[in-house]
mmCIF file of C-alpha atoms in Angstrom:
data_model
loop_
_atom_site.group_PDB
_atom_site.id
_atom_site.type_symbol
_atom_site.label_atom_id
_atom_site.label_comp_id
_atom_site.label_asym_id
_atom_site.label_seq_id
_atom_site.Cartn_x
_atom_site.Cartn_y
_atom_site.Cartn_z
ATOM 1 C CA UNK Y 1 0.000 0.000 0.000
ATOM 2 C CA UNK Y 2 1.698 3.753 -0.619
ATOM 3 C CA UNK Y 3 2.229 6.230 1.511
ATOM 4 C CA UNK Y 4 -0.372 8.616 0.348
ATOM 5 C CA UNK Y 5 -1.963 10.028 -3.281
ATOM 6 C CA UNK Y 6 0.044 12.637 -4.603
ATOM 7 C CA UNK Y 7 -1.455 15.841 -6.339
ATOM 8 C CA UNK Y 8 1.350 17.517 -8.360
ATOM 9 C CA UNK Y 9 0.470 21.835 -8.782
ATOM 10 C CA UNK Y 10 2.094 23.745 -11.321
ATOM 11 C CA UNK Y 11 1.451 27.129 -12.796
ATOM 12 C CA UNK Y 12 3.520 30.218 -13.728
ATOM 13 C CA UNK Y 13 4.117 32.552 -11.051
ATOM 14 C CA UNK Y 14 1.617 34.967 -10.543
ATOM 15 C CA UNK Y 15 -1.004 32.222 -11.328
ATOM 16 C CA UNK Y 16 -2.555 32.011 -7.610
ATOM 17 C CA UNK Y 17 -1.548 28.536 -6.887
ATOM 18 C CA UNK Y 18 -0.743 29.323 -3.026
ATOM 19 C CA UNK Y 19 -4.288 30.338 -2.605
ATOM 20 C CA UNK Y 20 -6.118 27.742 -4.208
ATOM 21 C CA UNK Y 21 -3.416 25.237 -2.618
ATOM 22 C CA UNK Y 22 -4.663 26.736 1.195
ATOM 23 C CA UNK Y 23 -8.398 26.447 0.139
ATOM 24 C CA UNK Y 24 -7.234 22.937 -0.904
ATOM 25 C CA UNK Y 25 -5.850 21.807 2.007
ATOM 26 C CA UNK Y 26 -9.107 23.410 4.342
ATOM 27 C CA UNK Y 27 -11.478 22.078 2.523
ATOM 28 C CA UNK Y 28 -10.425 18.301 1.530
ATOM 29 C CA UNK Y 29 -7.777 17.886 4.146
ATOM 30 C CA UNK Y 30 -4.814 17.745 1.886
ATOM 31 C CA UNK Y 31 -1.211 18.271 3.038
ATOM 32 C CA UNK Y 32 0.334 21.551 1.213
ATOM 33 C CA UNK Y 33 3.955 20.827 0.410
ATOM 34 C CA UNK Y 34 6.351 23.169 -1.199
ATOM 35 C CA UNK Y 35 9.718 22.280 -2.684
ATOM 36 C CA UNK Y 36 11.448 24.806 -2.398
ATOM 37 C CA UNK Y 37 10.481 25.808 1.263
ATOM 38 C CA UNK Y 38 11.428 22.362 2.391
ATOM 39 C CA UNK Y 39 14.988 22.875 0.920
ATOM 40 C CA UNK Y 40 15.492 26.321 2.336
ATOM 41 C CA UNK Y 41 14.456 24.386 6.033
ATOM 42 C CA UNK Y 42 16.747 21.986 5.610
ATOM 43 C CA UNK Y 43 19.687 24.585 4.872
ATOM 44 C CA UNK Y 44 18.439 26.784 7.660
ATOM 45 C CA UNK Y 45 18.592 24.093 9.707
ATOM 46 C CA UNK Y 46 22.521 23.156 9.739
ATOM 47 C CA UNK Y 47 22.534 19.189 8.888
ATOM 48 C CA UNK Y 48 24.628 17.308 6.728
ATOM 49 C CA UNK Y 49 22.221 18.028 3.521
ATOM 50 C CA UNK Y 50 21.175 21.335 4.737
ATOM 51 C CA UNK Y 51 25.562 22.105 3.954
ATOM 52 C CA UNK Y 52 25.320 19.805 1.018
ATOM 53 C CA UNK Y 53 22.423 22.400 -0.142
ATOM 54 C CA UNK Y 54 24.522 25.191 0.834
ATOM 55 C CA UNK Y 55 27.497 24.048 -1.007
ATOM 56 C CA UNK Y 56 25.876 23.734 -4.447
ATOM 57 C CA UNK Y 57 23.722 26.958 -3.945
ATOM 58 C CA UNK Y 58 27.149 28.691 -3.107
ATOM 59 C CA UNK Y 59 28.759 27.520 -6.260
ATOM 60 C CA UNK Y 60 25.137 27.792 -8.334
ATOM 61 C CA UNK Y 61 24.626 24.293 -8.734
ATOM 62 C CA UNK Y 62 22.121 22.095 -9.346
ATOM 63 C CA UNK Y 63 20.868 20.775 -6.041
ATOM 64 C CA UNK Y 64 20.731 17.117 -6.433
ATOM 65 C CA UNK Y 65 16.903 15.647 -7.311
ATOM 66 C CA UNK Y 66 17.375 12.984 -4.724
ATOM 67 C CA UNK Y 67 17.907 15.318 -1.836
ATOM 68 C CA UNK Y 68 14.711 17.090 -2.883
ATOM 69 C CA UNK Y 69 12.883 13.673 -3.155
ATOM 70 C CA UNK Y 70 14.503 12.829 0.185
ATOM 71 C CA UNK Y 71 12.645 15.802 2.056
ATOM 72 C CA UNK Y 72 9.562 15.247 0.086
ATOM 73 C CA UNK Y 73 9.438 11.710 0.900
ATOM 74 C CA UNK Y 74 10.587 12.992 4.948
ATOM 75 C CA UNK Y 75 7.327 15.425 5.172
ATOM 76 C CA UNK Y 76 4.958 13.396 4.031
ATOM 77 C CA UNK Y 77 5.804 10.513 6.207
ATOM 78 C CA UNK Y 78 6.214 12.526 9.414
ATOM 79 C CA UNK Y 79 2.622 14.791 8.315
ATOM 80 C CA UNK Y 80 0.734 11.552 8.603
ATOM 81 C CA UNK Y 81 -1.432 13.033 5.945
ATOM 82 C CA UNK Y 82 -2.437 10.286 2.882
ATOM 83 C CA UNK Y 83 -3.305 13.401 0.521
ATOM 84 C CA UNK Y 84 -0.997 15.559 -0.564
ATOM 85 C CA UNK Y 85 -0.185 18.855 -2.707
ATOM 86 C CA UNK Y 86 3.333 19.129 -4.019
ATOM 87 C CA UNK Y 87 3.532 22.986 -5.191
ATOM 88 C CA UNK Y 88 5.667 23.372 -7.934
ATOM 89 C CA UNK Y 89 7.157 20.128 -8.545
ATOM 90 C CA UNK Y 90 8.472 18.447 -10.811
ATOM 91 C CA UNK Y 91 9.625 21.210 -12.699
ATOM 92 C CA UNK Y 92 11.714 18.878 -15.386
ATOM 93 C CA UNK Y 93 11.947 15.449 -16.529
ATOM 94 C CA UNK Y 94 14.595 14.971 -14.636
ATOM 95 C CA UNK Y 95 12.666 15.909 -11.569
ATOM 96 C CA UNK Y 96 9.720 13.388 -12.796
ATOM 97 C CA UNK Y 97 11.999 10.810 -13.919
ATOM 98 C CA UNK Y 98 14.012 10.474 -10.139
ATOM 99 C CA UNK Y 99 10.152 10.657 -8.441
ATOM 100 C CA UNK Y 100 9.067 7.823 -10.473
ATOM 101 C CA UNK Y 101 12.362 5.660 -10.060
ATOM 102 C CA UNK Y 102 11.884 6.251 -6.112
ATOM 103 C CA UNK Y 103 8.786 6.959 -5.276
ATOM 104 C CA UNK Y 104 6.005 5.466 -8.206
ATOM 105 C CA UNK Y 105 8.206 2.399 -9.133
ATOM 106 C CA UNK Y 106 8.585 1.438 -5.531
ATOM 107 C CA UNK Y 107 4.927 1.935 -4.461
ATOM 108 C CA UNK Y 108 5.714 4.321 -2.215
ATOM 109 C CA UNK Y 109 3.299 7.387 -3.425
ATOM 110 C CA UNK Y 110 0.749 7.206 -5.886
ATOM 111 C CA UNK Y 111 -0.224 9.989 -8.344
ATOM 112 C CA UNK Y 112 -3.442 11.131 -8.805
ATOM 113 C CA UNK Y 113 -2.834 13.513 -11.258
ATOM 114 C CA UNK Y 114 -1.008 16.891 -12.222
ATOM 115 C CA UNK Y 115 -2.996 20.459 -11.416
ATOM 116 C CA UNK Y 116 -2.213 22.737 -13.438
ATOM 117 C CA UNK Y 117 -3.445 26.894 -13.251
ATOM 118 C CA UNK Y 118 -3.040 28.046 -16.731
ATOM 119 C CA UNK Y 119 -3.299 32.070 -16.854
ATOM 120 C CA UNK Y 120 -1.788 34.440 -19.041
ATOM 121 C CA UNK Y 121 0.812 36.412 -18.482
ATOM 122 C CA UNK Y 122 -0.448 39.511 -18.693
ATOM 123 C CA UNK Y 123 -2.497 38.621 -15.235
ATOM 124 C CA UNK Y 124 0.419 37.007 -14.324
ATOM 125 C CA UNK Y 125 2.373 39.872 -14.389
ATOM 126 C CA UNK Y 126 -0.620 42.700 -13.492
ATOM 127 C CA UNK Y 127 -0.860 40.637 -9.922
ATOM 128 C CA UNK Y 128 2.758 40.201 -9.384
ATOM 129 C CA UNK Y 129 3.395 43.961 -9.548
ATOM 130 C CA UNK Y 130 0.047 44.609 -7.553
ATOM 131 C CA UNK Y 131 1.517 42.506 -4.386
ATOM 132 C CA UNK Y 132 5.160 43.736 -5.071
ATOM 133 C CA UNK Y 133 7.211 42.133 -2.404
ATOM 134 C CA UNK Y 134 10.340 43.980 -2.354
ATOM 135 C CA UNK Y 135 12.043 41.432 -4.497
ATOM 136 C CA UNK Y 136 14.918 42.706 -6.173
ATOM 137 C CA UNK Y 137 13.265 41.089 -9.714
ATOM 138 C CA UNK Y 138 9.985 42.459 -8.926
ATOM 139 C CA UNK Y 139 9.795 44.257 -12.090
ATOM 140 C CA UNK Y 140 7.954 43.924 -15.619
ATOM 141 C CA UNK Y 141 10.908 43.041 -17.388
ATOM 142 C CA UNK Y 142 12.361 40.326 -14.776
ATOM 143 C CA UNK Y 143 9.105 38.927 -13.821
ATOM 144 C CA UNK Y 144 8.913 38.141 -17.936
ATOM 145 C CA UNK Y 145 11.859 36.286 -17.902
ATOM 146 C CA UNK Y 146 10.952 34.299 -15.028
ATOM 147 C CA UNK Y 147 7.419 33.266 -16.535
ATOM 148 C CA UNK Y 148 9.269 32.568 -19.784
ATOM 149 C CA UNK Y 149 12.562 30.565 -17.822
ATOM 150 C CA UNK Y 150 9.441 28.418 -15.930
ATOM 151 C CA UNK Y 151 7.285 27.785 -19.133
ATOM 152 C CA UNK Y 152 10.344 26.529 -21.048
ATOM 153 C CA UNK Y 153 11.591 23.903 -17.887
ATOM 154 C CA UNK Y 154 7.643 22.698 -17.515
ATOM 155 C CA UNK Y 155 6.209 22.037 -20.968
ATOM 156 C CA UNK Y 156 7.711 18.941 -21.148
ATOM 157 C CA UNK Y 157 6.259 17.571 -17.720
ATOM 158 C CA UNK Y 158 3.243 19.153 -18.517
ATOM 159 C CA UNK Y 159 2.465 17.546 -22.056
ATOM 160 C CA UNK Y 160 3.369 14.243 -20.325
ATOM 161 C CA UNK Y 161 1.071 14.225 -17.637
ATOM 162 C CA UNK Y 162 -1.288 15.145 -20.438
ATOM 163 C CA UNK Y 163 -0.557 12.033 -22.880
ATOM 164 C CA UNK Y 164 -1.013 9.830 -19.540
ATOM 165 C CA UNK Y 165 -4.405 11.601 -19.238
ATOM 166 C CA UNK Y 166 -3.572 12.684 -16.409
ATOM 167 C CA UNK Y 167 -3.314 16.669 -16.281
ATOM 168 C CA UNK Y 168 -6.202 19.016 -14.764
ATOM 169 C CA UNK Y 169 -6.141 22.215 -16.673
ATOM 170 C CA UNK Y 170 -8.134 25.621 -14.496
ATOM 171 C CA UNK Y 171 -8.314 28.427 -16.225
ATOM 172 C CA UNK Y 172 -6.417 30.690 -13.823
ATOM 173 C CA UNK Y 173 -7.324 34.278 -14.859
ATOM 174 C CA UNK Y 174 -10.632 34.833 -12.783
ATOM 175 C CA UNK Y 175 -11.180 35.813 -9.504
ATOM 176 C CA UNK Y 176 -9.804 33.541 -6.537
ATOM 177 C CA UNK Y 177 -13.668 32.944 -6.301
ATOM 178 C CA UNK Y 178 -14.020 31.571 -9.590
ATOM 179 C CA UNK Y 179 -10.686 29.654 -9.712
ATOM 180 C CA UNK Y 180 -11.942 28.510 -6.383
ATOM 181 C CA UNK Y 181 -15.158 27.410 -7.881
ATOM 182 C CA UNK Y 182 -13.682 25.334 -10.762
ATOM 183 C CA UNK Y 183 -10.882 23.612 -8.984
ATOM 184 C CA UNK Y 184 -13.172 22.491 -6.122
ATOM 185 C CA UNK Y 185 -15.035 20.384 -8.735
ATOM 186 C CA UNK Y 186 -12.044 18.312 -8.982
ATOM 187 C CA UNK Y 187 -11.598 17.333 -5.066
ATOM 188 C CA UNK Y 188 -15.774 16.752 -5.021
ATOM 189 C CA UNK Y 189 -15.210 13.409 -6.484
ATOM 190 C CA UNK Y 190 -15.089 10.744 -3.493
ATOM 191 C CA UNK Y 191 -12.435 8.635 -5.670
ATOM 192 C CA UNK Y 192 -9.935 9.590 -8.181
ATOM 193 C CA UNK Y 193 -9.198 6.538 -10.238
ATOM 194 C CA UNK Y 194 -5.987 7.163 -11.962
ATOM 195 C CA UNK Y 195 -4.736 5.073 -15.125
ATOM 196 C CA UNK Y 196 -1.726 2.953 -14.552
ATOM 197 C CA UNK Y 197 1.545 4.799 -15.045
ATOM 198 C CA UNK Y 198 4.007 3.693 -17.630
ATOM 199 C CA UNK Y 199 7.338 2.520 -16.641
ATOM 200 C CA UNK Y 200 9.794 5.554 -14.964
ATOM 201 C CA UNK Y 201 11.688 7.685 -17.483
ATOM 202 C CA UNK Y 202 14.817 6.925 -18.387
ATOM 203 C CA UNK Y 203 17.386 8.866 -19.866
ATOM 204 C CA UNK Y 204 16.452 7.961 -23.729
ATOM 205 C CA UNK Y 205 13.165 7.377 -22.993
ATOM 206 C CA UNK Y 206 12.562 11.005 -21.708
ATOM 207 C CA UNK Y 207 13.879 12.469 -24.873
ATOM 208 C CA UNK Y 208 11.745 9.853 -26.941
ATOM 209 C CA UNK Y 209 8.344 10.373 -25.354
ATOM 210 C CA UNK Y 210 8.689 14.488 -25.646
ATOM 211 C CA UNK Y 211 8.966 13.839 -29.294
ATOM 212 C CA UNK Y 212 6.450 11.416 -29.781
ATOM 213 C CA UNK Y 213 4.008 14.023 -28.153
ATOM 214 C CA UNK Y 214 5.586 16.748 -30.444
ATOM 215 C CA UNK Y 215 4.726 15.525 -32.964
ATOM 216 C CA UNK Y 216 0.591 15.653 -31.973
ATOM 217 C CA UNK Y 217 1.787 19.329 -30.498
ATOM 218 C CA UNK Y 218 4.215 19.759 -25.564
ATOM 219 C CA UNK Y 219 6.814 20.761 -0.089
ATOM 220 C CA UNK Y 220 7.209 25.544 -4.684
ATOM 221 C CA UNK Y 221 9.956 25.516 -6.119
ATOM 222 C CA UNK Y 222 8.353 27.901 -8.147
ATOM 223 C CA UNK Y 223 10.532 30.919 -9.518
ATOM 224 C CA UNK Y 224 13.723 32.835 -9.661
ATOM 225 C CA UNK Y 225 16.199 33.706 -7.120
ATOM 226 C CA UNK Y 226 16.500 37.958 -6.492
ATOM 227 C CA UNK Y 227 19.350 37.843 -8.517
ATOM 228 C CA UNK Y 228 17.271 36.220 -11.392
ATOM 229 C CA UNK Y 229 20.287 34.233 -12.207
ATOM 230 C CA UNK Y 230 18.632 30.641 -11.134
ATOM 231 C CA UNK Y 231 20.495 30.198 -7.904
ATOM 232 C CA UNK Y 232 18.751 26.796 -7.330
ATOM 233 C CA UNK Y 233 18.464 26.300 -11.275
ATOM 234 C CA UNK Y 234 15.783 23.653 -11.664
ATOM 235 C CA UNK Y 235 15.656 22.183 -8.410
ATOM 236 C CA UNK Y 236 14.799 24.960 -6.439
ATOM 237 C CA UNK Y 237 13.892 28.237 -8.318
ATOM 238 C CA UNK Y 238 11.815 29.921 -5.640
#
C-alpha cells in the first residue's frame, strides 16, 4: 500500500496557486507541500544536507533531485497526511523521472494527477506587480523572464502528464472565487481513479516520449532567485 496520493500543482508565477493550494488543504484535508520551502528548512537548519544544499547553492549548482525527493518523501511521512499537494514540482523530466524511479516504481506514493493553473501572463504579471514584495526582480521586465525561464523547464512535464491523461487544466485568470469554484469540482469526487503509469523515465526514454508528443503538439519551487540568475536552477527556483 503507498504512503499517500500525490497531487502535483504547477502554474507560472503569478497564477494564484498558493491560494487555491490553502483552500485545498481546508477544505479536503490535503497536506500543502512546497519544494522549495522544504529545501530552504533543511539549509536553515545546519545538517549534513542542509551544507550539502549550501554548497551547491554557493557555487550555483544544481541541487541534487534525490535530496529534494529525500525531504519530500521525509514530510509526508512525518505529516501523517495520505493526501498531498506538491507545489511546484516536478519542474523537469529529470525531476519526474528520479520521483518515479523512487517513489512510483517502488509503491511508495501514488499519483493522482497533475494540477495545473493556466493564466496568461499579462495577469500574471498585473498581480505580481500589484503585491510587489520587495524582491529585487519584482519588475515587468524580470518577472517576464521568469514566466518565460518556468514555461520553457515545464512544458515537457506538462504535455506528459497530459498524454497519460492525467493533467487538470483551471483556467487561472478569474477571480480567486471563480478559480476557487472550478478547482473544487475536482476534489468533489469521493475517488480519483488514476490510469496505470508507464514505466519511470529513463534517460532515452525522456527524450523519446517528448517527441512522440511533439509531434501531436508539448513541499514551490516555483521561480527565480532575487538575482534572477537561477540560484537553485531547476531544483529549487523559488
Amino acid at each position: 500500500m503507498s504512503i499517500a496520493d500525490v497531487v502535483f500543482v504547477l502554474g507560472p508565477p503569478g497564477a494564484g496557486k498558493g491560494t487555491q493550494c490553502t483552500n485545498i488543504k481546508e477544505e479536503f484535508g490535503y497536506i500543502h507541500l512546497s519544494a522549495g520551502d522544504l529545501l530552504r528548512a533543511e539549509q536553515a537548519a545546519g545538517s549534513d544536507d542542509g551544507e550539502l544544499i549550501a554548497d551547491y547553492i554557493k557555487n550555483g549548482k544544481i541541487v541534487p533531485i534525490e535530496i529534494t525527493i529525500k525531504l519530500l518523501e521525509k514530510a509526508i511521512v512525518s505529516s501523517g497526511v495520505k493526501k498531498v499537494l506538491i507545489d511546484g514540482f516536478p519542474r523537469d523530466e529529470p525531476n519526474l523521472a528520479g520521483w518515479e524511479s523512487a517513489m512510483t516504481a517502488t509503491g511508495k506514493m501514488n499519483t493522482q494527477f497533475m494540477l495545473y493553473f493556466d493564466c496568461d501572463e499579462e495577469e500574471c504579471l498585473k498581480r505580481a506587480m500589484a503585491r510587489n514584495q520587495n524582491r529585487a526582480d519584482d519588475n515587468p521586465e524580470s518577472f517576464r523572464k521568469r514566466i518565460a525561464t518556468y514555461n520553457t523547464s515545464t512544458t515537457a512535464v506538462i504535455n506528459i502528464f497530459k498524454g497519460r491523461d492525467l493533467l487538470r487544466r483551471i483556467n487561472a485568470n478569474g477571480s480567486p472565487e471563480e478559480v476557487w469554484a472550478e478547482t473544487k469540482q475536482l476534489f468533489q469526487i469521493s475517488t480519483i481513479v488514476a490510469p496505470p503509469l508507464p514505466a519511470p523515465l529513463s534517460t532515452t526514454t525522456e527524450s523519446r516520449h517528448v517527441a512522440d508528443l511533439a509531434g501531436s503538439t508539448v513541499l514551490d519551487l516555483g521561480e527565480h532567485d532575487e538575482s534572477g540568475g537561477g540560484l537553485f536552477s531547476l531544483c529549487t527556483l523559488l
